[in-house]
Coordinates of C-alpha atoms and ligand atoms in Angstrom, one line a residue:
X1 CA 31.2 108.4 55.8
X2 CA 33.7 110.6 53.8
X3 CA 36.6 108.8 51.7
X4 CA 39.9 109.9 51.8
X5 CA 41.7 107.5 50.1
X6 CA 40.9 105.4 47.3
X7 CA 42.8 102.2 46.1
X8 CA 41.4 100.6 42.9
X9 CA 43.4 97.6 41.5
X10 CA 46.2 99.2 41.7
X11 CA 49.5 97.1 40.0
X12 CA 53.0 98.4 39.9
X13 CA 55.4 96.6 37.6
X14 CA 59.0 96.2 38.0
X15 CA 61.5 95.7 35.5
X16 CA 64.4 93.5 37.1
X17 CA 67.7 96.0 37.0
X18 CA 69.7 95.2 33.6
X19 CA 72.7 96.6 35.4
X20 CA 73.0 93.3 37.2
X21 CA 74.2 91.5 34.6
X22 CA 77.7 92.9 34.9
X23 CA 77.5 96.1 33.3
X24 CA 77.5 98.4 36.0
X25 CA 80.4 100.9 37.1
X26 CA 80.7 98.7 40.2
X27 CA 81.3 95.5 37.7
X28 CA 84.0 97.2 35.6
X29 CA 86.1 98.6 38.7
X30 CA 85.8 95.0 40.0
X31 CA 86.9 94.1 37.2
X32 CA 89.8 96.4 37.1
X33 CA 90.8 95.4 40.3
X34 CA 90.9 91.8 40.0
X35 CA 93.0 92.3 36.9
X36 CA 95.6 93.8 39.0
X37 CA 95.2 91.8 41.3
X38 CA 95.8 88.9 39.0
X39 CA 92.2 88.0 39.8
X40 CA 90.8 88.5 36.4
X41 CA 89.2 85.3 35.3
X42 CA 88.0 84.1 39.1
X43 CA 86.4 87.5 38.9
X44 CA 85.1 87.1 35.5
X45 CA 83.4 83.7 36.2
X46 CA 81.7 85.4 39.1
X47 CA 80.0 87.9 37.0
X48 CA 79.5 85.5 34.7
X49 CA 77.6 83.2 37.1
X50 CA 75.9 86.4 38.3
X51 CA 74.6 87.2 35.1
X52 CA 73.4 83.9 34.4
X53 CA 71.6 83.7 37.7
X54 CA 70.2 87.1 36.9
X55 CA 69.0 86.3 33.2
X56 CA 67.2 83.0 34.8
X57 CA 65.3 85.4 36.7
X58 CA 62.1 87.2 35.1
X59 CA 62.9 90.5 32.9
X60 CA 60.2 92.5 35.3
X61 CA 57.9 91.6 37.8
X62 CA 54.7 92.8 40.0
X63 CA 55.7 94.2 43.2
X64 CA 52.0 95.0 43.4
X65 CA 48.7 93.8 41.7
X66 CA 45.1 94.1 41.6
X67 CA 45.1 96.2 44.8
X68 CA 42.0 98.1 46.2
X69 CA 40.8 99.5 49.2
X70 CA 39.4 102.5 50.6
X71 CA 40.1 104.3 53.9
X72 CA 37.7 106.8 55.9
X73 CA 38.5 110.2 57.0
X74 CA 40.1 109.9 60.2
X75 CA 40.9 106.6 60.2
X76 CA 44.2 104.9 61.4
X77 CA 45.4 101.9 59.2
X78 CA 48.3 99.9 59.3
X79 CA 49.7 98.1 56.2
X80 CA 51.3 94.8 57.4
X81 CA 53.6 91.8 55.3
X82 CA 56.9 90.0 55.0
X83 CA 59.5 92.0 53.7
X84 CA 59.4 92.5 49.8
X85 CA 55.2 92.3 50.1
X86 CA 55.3 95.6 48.6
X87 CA 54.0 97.8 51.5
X88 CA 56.8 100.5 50.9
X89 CA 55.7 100.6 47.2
X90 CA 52.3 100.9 47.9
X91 CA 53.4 104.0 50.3
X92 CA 55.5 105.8 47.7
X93 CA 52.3 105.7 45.0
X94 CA 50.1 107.0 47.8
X95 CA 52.7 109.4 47.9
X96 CA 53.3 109.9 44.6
X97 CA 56.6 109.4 44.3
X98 CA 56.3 106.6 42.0
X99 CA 53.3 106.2 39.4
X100 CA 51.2 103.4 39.1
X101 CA 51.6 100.8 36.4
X102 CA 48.0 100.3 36.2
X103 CA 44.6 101.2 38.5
X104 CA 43.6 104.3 40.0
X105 CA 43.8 106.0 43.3
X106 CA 41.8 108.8 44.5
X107 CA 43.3 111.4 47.4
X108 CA 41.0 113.8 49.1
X109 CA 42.8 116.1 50.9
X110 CA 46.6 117.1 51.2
X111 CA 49.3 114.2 51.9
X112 CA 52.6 114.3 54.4
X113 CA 54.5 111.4 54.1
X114 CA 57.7 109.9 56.0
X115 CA 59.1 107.2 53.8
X116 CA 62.9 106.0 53.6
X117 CA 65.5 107.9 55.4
X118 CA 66.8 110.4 53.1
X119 CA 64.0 111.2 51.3
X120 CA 61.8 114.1 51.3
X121 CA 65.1 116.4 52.8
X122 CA 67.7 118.1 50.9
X123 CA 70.9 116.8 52.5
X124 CA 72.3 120.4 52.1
X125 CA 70.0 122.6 53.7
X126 CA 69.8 123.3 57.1
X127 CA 67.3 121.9 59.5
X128 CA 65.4 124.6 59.7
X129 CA 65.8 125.3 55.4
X130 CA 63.6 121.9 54.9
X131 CA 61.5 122.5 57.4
X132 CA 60.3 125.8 55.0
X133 CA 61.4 124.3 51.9
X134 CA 58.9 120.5 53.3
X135 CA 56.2 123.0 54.4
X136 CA 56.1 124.7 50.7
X137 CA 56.4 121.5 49.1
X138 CA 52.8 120.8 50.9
X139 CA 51.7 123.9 48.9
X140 CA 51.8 126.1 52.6
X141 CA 52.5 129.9 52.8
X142 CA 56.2 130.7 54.5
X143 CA 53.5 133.0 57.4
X144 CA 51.9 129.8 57.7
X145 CA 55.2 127.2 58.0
X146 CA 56.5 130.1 60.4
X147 CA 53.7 130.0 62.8
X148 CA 54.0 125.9 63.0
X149 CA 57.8 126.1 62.7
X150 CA 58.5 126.3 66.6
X151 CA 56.3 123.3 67.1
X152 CA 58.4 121.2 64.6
X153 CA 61.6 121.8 65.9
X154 CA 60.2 121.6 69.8
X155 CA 58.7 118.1 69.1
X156 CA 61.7 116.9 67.2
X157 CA 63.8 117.5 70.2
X158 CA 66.6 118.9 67.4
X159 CA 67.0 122.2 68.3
X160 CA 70.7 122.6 68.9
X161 CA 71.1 121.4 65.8
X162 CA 68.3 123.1 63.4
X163 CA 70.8 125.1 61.4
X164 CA 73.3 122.6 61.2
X165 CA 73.1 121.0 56.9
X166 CA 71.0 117.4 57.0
X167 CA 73.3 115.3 56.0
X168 CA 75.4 115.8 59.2
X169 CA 72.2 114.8 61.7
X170 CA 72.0 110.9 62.7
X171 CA 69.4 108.6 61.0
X172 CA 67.3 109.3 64.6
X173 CA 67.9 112.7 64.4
X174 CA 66.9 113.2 60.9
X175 CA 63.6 110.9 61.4
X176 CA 62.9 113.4 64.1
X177 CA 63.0 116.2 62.2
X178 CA 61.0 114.2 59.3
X179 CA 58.3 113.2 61.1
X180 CA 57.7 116.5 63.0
X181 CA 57.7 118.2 59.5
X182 CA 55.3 115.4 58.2
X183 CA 52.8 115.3 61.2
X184 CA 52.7 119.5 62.1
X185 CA 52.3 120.9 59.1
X186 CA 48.6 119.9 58.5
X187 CA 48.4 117.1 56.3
X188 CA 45.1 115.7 55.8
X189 CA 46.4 111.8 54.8
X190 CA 49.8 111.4 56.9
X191 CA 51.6 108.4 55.3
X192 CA 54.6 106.8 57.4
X193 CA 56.8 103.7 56.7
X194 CA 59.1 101.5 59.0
X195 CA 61.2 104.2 59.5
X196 CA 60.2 105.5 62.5
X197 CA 61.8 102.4 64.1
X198 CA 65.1 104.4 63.5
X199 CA 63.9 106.8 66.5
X200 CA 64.3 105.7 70.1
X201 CA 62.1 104.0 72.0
X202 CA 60.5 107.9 73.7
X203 CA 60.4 109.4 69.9
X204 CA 58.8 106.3 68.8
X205 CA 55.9 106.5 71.2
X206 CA 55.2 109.8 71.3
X207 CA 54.8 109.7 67.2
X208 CA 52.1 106.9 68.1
X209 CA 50.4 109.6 70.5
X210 CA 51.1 112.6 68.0
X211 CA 49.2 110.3 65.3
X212 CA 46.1 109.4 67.8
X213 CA 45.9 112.9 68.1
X214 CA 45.9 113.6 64.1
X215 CA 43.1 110.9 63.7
X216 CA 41.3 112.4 66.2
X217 CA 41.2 115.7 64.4
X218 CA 39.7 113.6 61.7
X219 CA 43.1 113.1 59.6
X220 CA 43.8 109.9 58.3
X221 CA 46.8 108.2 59.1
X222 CA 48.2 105.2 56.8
X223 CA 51.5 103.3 58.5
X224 CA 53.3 100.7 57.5
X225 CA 55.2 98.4 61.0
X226 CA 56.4 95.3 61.1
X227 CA 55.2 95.6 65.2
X228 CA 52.0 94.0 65.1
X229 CA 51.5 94.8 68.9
X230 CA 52.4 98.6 67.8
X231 CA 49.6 98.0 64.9
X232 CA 47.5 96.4 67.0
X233 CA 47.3 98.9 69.5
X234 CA 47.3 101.8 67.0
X235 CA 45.1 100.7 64.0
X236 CA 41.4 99.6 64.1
X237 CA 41.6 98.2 60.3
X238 CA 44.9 96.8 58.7
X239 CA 45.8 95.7 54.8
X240 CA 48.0 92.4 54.6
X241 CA 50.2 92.3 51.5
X242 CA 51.7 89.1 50.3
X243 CA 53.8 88.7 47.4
X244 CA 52.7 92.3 46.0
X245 CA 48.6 91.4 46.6
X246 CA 45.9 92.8 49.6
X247 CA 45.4 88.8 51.3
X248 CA 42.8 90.6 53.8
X249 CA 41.7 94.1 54.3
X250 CA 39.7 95.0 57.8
X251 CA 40.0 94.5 61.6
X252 CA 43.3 94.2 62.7
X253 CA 43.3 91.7 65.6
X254 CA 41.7 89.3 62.4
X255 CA 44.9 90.2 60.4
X256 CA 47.5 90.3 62.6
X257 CA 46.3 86.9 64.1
X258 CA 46.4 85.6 60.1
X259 CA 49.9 87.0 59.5
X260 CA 51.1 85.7 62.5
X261 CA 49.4 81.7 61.4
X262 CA 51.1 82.6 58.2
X263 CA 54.3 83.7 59.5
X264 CA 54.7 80.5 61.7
X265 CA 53.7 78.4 58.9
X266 CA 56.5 79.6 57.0
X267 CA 58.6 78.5 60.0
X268 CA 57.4 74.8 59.9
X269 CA 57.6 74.8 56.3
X270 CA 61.5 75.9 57.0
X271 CA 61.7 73.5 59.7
X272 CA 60.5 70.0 57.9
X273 CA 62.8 71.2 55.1
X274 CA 65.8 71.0 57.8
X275 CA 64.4 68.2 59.9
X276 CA 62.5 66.1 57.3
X277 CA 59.1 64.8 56.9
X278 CA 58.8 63.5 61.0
X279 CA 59.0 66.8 62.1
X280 CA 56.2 67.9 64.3
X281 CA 55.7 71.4 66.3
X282 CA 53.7 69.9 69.4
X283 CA 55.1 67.7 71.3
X284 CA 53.5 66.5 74.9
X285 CA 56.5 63.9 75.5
X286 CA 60.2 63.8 74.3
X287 CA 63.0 61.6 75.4
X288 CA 66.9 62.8 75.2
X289 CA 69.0 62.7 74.0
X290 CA 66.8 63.7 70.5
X291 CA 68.7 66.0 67.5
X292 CA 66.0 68.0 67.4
X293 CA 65.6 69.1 70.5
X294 CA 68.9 71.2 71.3
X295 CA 69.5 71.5 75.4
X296 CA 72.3 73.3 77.1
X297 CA 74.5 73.1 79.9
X298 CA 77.6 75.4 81.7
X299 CA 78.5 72.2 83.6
X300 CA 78.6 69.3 81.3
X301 CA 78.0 65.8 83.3
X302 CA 76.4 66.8 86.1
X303 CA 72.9 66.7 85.2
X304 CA 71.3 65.0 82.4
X305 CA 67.6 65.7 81.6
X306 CA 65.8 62.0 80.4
X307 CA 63.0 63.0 79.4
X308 CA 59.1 64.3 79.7
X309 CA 55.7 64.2 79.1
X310 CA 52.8 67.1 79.4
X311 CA 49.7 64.7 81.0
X312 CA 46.2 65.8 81.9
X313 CA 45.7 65.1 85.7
X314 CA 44.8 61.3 84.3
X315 CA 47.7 60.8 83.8
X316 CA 46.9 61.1 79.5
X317 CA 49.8 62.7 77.3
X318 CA 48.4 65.4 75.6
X319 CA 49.4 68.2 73.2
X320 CA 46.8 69.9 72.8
X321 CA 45.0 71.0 75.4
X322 CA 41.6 72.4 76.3
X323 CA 41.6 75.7 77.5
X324 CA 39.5 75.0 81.3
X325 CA 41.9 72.0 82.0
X326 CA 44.9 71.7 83.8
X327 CA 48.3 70.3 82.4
X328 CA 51.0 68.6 84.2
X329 CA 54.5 69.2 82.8
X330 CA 56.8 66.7 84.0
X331 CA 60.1 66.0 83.5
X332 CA 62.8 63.6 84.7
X333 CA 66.5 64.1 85.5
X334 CA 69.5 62.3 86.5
X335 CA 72.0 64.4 88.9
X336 CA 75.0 62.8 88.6
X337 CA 77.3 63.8 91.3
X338 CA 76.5 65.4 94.4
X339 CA 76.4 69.5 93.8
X340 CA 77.0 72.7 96.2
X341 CA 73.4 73.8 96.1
X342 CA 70.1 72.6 95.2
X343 CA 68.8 73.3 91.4
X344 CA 66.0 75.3 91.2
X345 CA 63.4 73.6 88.3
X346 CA 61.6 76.7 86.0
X347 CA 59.9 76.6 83.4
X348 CA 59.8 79.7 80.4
X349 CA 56.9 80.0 78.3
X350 CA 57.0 81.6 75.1
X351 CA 54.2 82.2 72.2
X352 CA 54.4 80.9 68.9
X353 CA 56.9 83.8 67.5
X354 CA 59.3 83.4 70.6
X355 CA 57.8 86.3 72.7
X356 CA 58.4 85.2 76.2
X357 CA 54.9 84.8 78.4
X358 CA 56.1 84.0 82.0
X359 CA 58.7 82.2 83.7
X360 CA 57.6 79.7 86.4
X361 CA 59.5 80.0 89.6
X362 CA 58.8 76.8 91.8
X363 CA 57.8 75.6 95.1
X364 CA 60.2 73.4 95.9
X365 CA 64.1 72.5 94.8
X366 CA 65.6 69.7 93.5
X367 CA 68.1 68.3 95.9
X368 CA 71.7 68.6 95.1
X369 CA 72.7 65.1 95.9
X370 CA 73.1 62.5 92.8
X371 CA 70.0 60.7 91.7
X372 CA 66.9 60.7 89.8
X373 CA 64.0 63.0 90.1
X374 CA 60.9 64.3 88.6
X375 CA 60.1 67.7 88.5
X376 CA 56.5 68.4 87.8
X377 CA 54.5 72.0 86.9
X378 CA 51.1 72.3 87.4
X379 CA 50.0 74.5 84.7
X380 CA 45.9 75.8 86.0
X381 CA 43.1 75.7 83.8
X382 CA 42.4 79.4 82.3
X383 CA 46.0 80.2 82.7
X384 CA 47.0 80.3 79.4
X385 CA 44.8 81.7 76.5
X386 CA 44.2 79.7 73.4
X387 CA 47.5 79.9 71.1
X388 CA 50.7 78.0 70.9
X389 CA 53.0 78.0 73.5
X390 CA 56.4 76.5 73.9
X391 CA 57.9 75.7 77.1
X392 CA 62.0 75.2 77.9
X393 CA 62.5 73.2 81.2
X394 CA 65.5 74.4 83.2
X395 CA 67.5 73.3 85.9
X396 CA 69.9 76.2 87.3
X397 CA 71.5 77.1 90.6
X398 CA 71.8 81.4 90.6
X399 CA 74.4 81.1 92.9
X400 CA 76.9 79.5 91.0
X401 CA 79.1 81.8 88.5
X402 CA 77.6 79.8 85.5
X403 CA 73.9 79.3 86.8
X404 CA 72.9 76.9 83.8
X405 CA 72.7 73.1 84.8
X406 CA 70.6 71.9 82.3
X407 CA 67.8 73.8 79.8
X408 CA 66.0 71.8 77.6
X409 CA 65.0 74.1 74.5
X410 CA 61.0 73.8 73.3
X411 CA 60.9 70.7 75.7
X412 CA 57.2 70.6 75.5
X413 CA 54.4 72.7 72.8
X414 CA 51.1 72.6 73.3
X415 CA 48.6 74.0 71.7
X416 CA 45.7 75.3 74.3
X417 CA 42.1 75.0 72.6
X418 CA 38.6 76.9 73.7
X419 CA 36.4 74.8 74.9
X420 CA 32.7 75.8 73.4
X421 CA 32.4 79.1 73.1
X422 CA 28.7 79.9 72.9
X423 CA 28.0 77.6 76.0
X424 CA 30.7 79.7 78.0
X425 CA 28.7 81.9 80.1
X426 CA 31.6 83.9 81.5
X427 CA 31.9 85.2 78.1
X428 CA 28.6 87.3 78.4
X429 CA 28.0 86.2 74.7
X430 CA 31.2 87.8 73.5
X431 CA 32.2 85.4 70.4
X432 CA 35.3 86.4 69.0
X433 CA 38.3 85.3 70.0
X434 CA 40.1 87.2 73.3
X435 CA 43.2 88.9 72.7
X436 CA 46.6 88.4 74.8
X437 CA 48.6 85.6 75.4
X438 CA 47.0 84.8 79.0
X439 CA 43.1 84.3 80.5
X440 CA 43.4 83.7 83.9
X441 CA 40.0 84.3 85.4
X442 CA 39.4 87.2 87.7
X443 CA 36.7 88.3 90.3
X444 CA 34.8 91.2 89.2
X445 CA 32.3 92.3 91.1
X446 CA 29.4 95.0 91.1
X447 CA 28.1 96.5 94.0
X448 CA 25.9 99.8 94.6
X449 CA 27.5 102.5 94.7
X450 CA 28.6 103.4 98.3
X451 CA 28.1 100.2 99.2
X452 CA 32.1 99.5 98.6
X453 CA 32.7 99.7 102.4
X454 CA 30.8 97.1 103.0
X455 CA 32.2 94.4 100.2
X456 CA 34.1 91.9 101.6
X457 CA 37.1 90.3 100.8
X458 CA 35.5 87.3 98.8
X459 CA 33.7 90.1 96.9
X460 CA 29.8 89.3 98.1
X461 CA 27.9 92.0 99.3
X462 CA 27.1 91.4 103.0
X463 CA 22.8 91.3 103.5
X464 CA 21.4 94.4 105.0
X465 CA 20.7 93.5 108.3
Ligands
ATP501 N1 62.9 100.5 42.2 C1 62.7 99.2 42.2 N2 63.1 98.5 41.1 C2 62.9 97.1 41.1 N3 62.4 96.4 42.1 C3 62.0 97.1 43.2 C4 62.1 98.5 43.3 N4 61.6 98.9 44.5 C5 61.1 97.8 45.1 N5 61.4 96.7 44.3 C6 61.0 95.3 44.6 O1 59.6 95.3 44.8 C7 59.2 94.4 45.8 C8 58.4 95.1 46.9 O2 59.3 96.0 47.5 P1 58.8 96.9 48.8 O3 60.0 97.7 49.1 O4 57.6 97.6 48.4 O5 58.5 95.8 49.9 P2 58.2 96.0 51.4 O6 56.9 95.2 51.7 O7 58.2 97.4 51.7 O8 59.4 95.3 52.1 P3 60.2 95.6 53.4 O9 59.4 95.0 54.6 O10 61.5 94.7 53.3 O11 60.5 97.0 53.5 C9 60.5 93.8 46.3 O12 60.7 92.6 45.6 C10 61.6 94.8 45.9 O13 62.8 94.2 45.6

């Protein structure tokens, strides 16, 4: 195993900007202003409270501390945390655009790095002036920046507009540039932050492919993305920052699936403070109407939704729910004048970080005519995988102009559980925990080869006769 890239507790300290505390060019012409405006004490007394605020605050602070890690040649990582966790500081020591305030870091091996937009380019030059003046930065000959240069400018897609001064190119356009400049020219480390989010959708994935391709050659690629799916499907190992500290450094589906716990912790932290103490995430039953669960409607007092309760097929209100059983979502409304049409009863299901899963399209309708009725889903065993899910029960009619008749936000969460994993034989003696949001369970089936022909539709190879 060959290093690239050394991390030992490395610390970074801050001091909080003095300028704050209303002594700043910005603060005087404010001033100035207000003063003519007749404004000057209101303006003063906001300064004033500013600088208090500010002077409440500590004089410096740790935007990074006691951070180590190493990363292989030709290894991808990605560098994942709430904003403010200190990811982009960690990126600009790496590439040495800021110093350390303490601990070391070893490099093997030349680095390319695509931080902020607007760094790393001189807004003056041409396209095609940074590409040679970014190619000798990295210590490279102009033969050598000339042979890679039609590369660059092909993969950027920026042609037309390579002799054109930066500082007239888009924020995409000037990522484009950047990161062909950053990812042909040969670095061994390529370092990239969030800003290749600024590129479209086509840019963005063919970066992911271009880096793939770079680790492959045995480069080593260090990214920073608040996409854990684009980390996820990208990085083998990942580094979660928190408050300026490495919480976990390894494999990413264990990291993402922390920072995700963590994120939605933060969320029912936020939402007790809102809600007070009673507030729960699951819920199997609810009863309307309820302030905290919100519902909507494009044609107020014509249906009302009661209520609902998620039973086991015993009839037993459950929130959480083991992972091979199935789940009846039921729910009861009152249509209170006769309608048009019949309402059509769906369910959406979302994940815990409001990613939607499915949308259940049903069976049967609700009749139009006014009355009460209970809708009921039949969610299977193995549908879901374990997680948290969230489901919103609907009522619409999609040929009206204003199809909502009644959606009940986060009527139901439940929380699907594995059963015992060791005694699951499907598994195969696979441990860890499956990825994706469902698990339905498929047929595979193995047959010799050639023999395909003679597999039938339930997937059992007929006897030789
Ligand atoms: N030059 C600076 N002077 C003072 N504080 C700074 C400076 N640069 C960053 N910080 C602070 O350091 C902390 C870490 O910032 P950093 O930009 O590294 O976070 P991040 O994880 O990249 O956040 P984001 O996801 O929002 O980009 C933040 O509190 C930020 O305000």
């Amino acid at each position: 195993m060959t290093i690239a890239l050394r991390v030992e507790n490395l610390g970074k300290l801050y001091a909080i900007n003095q300028a704050a505390r209303g002594t700043t060019l910005r603060d005087q012409l404010a001033r100035g202003v207000n003063r003519l405006l007749g404004r000057g004490s209101e303006a003063q007394s906001l300064i004033e409270r500013e600088a208090n605020e500010n002077a409440a605050r500590p004089r410096d602070f740790w935007a990074l501390r006691d951070v180590s890690f190493e990363v292989e040649e030709g290894e991808r990582v990605g560098i994942i945390g709430a904003n403010g966790a200190g990811k982009s500081t960690l990126l600009k020591i790496l590439s040495r655009i800021t110093p350390p305030t303490e601990g070391r870091i070893e490099i093997h091996g030349r680095v390319a790095s695509l931080l902020e937009v607007g760094t790393g380019f001189h807004p003056e030059l041409s396209g095609r002036e940074n590409v040679y003046l970014n190619g000798a930065v990295l210590g490279m000959s102009r033969g050598e920046i000339a042979r890679k240069f039609d590369q660059i400018v092909d993969f950027s897609g920026v042609e037309k507009f390579i002799d054109t001064p930066v500082k007239h190119y888009s924020s995409g356009m000037y990522v484009r540039l950047a990161f062909s400049v950053s990812a042909w020219l040969d670095p061994d480390i390529l370092i990239v932050d969030e800003v290749l989010s600024v590129g479209d959708q086509a840019f963005q994935k063919k970066c992911e492919e271009r880096m793939r391709e770079l680790t492959r050659e045995g480069r080593t690629v260090l990214f920073v993305s608040h996409s854990l799916a684009t980390v996820n499907q990208m990085c083998k190992k990942a580094l979660y920052l928190e408050e300026g500290r490495a919480l976990s450094y390894g494999v990413v589906e264990d990291l993402t699936r922390e920072y995700n716990r963590d994120v939605v912790k933060q969320i029912e932290v936020e939402r007790v403070q809102e809600h007070g103490e009673d507030w729960r995430w699951h819920r199997a039953r609810f009863s309307l109407p309820d302030p905290q669960i919100e519902t909507l409607t494009d044609h107020p007092g014509a249906v009302e939704c009661l209520g609902g309760e998620a039973v086991s097929p015993d009839g037993e209100a459950a929130d959480v729910v083991p992972i091979d059983k199935q789940t009846h979502l039921v729910v009861h409304y009152r249509v209170k004048r006769d309608l048009p049409r019949p309402l059509v009863p769906t369910f959406n299901v979302y994940d815990e970080l409001g990613t939607i899963v499915f949308v259940a399209m049903p069976e049967a309708l609700l009749p139009g005519r006014a009355g009460d009725y209970e809708v009921r889903c039949v969610l299977p065993a193995f549908l879901l995988n374990e997680g948290r899910f969230t489901f919103n029960a609907n009522l619409s009619d999609f040929e009206a102009d204003k199809t909502t008749f009644c959606a009940v936000v986060g009527a139901f969460r439940l929380e699907v559980q594995e059963v015992d994993v060791a005694a699951d034989r499907r598994r195969h003696g696979y441990r860890a925990p499956l990825p994706g949001f469902t698990r339905p369970r498929l047929s595979i089936s193995v047959c010799p080869a050639g023999a395909v022909d003679r597999v039938n539709t339930s997937g059992e190879i007929p006897r030789a006769s």
